[in-house]
PDB file of C-alpha atoms and ligand atoms in Angstrom:
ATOM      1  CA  UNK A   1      78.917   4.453 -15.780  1.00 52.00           C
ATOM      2  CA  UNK A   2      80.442   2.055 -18.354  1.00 54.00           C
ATOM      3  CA  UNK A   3      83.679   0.715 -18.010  1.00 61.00           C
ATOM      4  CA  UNK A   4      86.087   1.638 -20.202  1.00 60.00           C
ATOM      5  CA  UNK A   5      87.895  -0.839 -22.383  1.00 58.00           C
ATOM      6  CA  UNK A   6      91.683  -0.692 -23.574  1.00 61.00           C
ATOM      7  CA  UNK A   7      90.597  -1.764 -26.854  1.00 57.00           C
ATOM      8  CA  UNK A   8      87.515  -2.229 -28.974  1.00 54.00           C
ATOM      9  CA  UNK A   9      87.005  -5.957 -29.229  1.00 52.00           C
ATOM     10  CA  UNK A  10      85.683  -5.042 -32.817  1.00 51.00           C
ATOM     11  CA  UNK A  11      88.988  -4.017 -34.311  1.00 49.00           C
ATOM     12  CA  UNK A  12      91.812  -6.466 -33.514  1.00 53.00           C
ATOM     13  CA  UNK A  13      95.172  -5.359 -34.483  1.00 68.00           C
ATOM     14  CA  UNK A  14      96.813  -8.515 -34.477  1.00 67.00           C
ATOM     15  CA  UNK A  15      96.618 -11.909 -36.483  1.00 65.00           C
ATOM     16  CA  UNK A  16      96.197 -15.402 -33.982  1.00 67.00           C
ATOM     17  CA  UNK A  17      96.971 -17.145 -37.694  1.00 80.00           C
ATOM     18  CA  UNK A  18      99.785 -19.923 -36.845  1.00 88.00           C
ATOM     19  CA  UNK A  19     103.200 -19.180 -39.157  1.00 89.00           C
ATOM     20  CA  UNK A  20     103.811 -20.847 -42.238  1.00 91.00           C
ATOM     21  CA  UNK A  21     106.785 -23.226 -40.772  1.00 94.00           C
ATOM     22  CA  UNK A  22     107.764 -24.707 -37.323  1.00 96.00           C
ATOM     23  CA  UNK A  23     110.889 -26.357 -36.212  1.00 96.00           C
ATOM     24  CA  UNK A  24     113.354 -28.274 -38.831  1.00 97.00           C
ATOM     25  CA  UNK A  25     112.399 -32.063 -38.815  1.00 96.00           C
ATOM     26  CA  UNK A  26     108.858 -31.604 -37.741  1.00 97.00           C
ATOM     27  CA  UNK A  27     106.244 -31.028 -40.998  1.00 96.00           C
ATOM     28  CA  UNK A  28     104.263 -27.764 -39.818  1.00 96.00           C
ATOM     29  CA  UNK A  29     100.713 -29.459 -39.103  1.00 96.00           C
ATOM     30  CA  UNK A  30     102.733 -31.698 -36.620  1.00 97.00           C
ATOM     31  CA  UNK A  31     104.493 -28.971 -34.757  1.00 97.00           C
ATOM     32  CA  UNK A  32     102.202 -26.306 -34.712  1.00 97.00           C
ATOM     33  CA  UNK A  33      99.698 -29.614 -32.765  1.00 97.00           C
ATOM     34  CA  UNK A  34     102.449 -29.555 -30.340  1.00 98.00           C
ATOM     35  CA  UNK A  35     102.091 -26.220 -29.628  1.00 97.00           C
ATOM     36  CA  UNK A  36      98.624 -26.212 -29.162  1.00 96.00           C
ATOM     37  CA  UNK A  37      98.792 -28.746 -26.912  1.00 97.00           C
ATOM     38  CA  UNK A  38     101.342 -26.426 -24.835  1.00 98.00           C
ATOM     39  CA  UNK A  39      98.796 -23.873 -24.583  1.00 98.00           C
ATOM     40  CA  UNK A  40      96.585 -25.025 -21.795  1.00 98.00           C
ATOM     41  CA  UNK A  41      99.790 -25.943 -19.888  1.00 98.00           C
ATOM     42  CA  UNK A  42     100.612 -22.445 -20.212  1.00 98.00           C
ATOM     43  CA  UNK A  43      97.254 -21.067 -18.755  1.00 98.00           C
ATOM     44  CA  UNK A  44      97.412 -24.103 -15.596  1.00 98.00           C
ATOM     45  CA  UNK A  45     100.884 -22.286 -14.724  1.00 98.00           C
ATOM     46  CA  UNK A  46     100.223 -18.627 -15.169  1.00 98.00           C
ATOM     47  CA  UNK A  47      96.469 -19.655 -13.034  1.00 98.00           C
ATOM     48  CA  UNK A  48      99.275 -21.936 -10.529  1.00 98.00           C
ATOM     49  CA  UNK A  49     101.663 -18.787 -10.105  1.00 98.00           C
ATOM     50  CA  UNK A  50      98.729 -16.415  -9.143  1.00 98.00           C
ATOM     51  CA  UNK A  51      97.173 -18.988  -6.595  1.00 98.00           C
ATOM     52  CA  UNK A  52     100.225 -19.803  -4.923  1.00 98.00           C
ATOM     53  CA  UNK A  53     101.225 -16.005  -4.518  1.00 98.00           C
ATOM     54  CA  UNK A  54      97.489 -15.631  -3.329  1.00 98.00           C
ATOM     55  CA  UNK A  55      98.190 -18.322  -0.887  1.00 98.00           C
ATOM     56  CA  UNK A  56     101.731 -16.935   0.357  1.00 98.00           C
ATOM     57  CA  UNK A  57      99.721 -13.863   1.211  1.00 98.00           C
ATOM     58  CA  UNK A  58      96.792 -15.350   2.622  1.00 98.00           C
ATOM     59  CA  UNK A  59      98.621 -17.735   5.121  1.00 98.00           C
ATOM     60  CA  UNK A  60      98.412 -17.229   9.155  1.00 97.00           C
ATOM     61  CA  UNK A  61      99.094 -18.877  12.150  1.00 94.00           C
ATOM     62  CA  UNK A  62     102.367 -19.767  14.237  1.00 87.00           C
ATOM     63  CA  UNK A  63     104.484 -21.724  11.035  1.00 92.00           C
ATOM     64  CA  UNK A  64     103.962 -18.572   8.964  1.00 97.00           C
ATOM     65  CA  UNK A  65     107.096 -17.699   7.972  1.00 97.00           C
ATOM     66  CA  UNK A  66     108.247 -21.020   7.116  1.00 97.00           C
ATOM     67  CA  UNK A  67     105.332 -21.217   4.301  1.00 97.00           C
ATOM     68  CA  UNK A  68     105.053 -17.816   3.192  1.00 98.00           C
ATOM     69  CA  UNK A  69     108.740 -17.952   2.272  1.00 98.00           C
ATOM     70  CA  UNK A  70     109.009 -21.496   0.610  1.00 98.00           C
ATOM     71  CA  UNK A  71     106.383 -20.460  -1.462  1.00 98.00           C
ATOM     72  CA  UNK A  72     108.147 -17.698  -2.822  1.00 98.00           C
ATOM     73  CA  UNK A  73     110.810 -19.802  -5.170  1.00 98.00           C
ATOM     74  CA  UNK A  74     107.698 -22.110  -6.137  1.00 98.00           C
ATOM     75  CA  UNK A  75     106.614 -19.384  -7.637  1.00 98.00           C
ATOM     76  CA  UNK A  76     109.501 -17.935  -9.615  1.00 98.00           C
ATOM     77  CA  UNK A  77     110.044 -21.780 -10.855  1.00 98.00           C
ATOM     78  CA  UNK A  78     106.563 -22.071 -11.933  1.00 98.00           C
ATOM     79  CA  UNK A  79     106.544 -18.268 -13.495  1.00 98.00           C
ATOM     80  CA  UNK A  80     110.387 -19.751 -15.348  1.00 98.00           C
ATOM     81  CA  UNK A  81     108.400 -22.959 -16.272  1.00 98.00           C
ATOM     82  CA  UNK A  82     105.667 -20.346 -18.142  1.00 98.00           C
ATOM     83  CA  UNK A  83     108.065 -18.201 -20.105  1.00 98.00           C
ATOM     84  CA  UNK A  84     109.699 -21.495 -21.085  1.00 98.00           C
ATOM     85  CA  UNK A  85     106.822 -23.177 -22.396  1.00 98.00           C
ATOM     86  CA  UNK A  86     105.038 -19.983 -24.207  1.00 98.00           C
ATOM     87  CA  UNK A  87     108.330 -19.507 -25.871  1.00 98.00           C
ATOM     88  CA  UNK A  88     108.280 -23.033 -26.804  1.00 98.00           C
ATOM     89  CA  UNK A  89     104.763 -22.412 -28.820  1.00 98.00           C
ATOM     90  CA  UNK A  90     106.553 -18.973 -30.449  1.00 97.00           C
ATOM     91  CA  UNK A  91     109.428 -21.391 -31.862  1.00 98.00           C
ATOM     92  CA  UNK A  92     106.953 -23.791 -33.011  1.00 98.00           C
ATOM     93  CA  UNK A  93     105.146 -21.544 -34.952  1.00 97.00           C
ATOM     94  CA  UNK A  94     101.956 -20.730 -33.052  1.00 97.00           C
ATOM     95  CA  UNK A  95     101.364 -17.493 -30.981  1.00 97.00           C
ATOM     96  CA  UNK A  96     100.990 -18.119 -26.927  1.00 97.00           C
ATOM     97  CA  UNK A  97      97.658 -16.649 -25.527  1.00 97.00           C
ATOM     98  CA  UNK A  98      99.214 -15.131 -21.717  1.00 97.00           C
ATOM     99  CA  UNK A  99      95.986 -12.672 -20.981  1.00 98.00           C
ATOM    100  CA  UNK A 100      94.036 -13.821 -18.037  1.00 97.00           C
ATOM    101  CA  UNK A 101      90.395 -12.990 -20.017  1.00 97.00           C
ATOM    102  CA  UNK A 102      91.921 -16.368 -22.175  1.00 97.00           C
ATOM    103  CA  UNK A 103      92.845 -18.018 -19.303  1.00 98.00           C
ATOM    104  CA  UNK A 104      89.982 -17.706 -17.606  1.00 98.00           C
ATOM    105  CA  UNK A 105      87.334 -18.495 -20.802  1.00 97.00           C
ATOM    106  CA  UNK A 106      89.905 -21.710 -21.300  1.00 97.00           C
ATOM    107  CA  UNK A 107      89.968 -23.156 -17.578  1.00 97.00           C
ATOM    108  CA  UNK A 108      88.780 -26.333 -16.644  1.00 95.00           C
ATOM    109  CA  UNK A 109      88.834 -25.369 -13.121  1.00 95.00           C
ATOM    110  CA  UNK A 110      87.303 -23.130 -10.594  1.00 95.00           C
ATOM    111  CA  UNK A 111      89.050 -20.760  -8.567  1.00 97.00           C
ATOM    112  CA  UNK A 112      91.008 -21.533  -5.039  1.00 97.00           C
ATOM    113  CA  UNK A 113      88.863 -22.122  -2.415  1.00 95.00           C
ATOM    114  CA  UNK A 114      90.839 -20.672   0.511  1.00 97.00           C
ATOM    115  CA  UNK A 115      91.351 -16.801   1.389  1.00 97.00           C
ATOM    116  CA  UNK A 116      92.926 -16.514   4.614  1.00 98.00           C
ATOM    117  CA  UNK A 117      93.401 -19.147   6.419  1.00 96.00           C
ATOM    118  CA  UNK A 118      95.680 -21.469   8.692  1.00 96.00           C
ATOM    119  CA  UNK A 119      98.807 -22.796   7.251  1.00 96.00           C
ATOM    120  CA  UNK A 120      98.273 -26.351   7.411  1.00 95.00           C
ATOM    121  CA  UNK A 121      94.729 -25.608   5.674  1.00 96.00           C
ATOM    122  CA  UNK A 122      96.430 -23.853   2.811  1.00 97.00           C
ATOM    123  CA  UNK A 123      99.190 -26.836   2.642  1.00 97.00           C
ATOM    124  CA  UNK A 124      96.631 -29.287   2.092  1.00 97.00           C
ATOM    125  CA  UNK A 125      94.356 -27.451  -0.596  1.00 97.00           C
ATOM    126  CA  UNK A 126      97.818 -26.451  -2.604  1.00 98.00           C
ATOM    127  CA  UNK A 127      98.612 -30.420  -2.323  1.00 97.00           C
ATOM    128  CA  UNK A 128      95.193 -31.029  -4.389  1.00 97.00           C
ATOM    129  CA  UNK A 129      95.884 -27.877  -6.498  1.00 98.00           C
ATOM    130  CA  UNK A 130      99.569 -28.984  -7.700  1.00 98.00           C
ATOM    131  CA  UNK A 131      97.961 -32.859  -7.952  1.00 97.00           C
ATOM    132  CA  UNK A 132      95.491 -31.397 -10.715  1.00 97.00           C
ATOM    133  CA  UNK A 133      98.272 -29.639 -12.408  1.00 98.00           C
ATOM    134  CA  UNK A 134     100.681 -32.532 -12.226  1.00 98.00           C
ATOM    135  CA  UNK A 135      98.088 -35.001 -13.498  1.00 98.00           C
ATOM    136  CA  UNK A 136      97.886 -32.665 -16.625  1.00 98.00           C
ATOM    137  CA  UNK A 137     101.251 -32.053 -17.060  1.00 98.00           C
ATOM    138  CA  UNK A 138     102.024 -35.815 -17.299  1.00 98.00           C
ATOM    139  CA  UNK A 139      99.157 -36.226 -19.937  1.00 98.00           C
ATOM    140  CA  UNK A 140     100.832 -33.181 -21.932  1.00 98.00           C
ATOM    141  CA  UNK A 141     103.991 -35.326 -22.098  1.00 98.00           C
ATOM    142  CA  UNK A 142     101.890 -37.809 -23.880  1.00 97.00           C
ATOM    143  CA  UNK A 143      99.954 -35.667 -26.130  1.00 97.00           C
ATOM    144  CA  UNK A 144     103.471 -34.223 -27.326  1.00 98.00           C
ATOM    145  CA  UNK A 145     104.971 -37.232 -27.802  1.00 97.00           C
ATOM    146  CA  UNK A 146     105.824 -36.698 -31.720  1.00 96.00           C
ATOM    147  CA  UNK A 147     108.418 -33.827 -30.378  1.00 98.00           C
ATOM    148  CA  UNK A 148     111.034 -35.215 -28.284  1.00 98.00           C
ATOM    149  CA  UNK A 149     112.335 -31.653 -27.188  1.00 98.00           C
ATOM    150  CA  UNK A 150     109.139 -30.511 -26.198  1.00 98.00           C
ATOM    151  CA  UNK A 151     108.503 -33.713 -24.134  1.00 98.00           C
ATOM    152  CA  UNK A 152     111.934 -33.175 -22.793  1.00 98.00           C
ATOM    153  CA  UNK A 153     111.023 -29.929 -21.682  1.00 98.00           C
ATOM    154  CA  UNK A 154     107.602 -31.493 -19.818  1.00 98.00           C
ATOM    155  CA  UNK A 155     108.864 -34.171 -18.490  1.00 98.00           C
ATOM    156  CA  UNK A 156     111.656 -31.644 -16.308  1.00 98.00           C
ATOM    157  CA  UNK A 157     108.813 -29.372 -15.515  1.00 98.00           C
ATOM    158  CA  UNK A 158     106.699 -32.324 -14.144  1.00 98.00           C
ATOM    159  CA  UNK A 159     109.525 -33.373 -11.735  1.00 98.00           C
ATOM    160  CA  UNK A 160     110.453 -29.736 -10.529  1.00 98.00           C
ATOM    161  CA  UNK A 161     106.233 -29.404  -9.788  1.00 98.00           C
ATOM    162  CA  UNK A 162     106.465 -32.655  -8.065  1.00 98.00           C
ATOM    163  CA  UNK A 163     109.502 -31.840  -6.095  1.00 98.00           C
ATOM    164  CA  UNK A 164     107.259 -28.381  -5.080  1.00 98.00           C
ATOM    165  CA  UNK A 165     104.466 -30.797  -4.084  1.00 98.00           C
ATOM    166  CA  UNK A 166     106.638 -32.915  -2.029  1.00 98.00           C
ATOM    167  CA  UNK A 167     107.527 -29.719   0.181  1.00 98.00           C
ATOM    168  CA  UNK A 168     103.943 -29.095   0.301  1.00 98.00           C
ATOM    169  CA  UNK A 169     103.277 -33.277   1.449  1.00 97.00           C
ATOM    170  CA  UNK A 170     105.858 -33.260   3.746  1.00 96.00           C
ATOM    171  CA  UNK A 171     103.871 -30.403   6.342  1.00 94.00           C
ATOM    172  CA  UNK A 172     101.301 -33.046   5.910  1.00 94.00           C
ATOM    173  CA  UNK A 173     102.244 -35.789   6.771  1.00 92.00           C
ATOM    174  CA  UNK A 174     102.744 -38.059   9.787  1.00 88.00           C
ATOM    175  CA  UNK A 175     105.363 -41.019  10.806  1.00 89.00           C
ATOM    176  CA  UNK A 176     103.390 -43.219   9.233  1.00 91.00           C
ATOM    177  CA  UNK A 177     103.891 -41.117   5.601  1.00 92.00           C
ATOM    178  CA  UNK A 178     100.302 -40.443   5.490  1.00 93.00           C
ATOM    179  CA  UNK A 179      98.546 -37.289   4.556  1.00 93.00           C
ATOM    180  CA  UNK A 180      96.393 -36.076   7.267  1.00 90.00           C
ATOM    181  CA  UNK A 181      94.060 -34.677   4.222  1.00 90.00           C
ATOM    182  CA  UNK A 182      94.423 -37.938   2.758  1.00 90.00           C
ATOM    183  CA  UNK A 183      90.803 -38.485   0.707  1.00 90.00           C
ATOM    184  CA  UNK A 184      89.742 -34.926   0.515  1.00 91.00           C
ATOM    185  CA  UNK A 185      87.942 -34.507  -2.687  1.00 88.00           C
ATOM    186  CA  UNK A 186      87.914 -30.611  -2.651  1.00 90.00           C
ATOM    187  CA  UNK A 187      90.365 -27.767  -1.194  1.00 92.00           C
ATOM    188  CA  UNK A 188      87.882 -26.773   1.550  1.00 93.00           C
ATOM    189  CA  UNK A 189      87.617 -30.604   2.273  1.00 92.00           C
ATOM    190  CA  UNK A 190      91.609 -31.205   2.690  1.00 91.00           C
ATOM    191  CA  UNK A 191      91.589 -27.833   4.721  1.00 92.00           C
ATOM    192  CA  UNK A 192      89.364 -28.986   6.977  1.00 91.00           C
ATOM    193  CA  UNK A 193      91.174 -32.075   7.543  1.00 91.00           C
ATOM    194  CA  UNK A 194      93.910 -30.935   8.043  1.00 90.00           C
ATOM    195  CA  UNK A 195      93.051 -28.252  10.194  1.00 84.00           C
ATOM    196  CA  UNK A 196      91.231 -30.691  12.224  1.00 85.00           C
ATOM    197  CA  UNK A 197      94.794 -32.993  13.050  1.00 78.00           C
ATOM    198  CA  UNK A 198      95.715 -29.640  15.660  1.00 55.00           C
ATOM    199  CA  UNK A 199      92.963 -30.277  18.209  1.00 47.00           C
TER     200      UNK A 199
HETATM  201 FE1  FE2 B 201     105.880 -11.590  -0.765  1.00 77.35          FE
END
């Protein structure tokens, strides 16, 4: 039997067309390029929300608790940091894309490795996961560089995300500072690392 779909994908009922204007002080070609450049921040986060609340589900073993509820505000930040940035686009004059079948035809990325699994080996595949989004986020700050309030609005996101990272590093790592994943190219790679620091 055929699935049904919500809509016909032959009839849309809504324009993507940007809006004539943007944001006093910026000519419209330059803001509405600042918004586009918000848009595959806003995709990263929305994908970042759903893995971590995948992850705060997923998570077993004896420091449970502790990481299934400090996940919990990441989340809300990072689902804040969303709303924040997709409204950003809306005042700039170009319409945010929030459905996952754009998210997922937009990614760069392939989906989280891990389904349930030990905490330490979902601590150290999140580490890689919030690395990738950090490492974008800081090169969105550059590409929006001709809009100081929409930098201003990155460059706060990017510490909050690498304040969340930090709680994730800090299960990680040893006296030394290290991270027990340290050099994992891939999620399963850093899981298995760190997993391996318990025998
Ligand atoms: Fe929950």
């Amino acid at each position: 039997m055929a699935k049904k779909t919500r809509r016909s994908s032959t009839s849309p009922v809504t324009s993507d067309a940007d809006a004539p204007l943007t944001v006093p002080g910026l000519d419209p070609t330059t803001g509405h390029a600042v918004a586009d450049a918000l848009q595959m921040r806003v995709h990263a986060l929305n994908d970042l929300q759903l893995t971590l609340k995948h992850a705060h589900w997923n998570v077993v073993g004896p420091h449970f608790i502790g990481v299934h509820e400090m996940l919990d505000p990441q989340i809300d930040g990072v689902r804040d940091m969303v709303d924040v940035l997709a409204e950003r686009m809306s005042t700039l004059g170009v319409p945010p894309n929030g459905l996952p079948g754009a998210l997922v035809a937009a990614r760069t990325w392939d989906d989280y490795d891990l389904d349930r699994a030990d905490t330490a080996a979902h601590l150290a595949a999140l580490d890689l996961v919030y690395t990738g989004v950090i490492e974008d986020h800081r090169a969105a700050i550059e590409a929006v560089g001709d809009d100081p309030v929409t930098e201003d609005i990155l460059i706060g996101q990017t510490g909050d995300l690498e304040q969340y990272q930090w709680f994730v590093r800090a299960h990680l790592q040893g006296t030394s500072g290290a991270l027990v994943s340290a050099g994992a190219e891939d999620e399963v790679g850093a899981a298995r690392k760190a997993a391996a620091r318990k025998r």
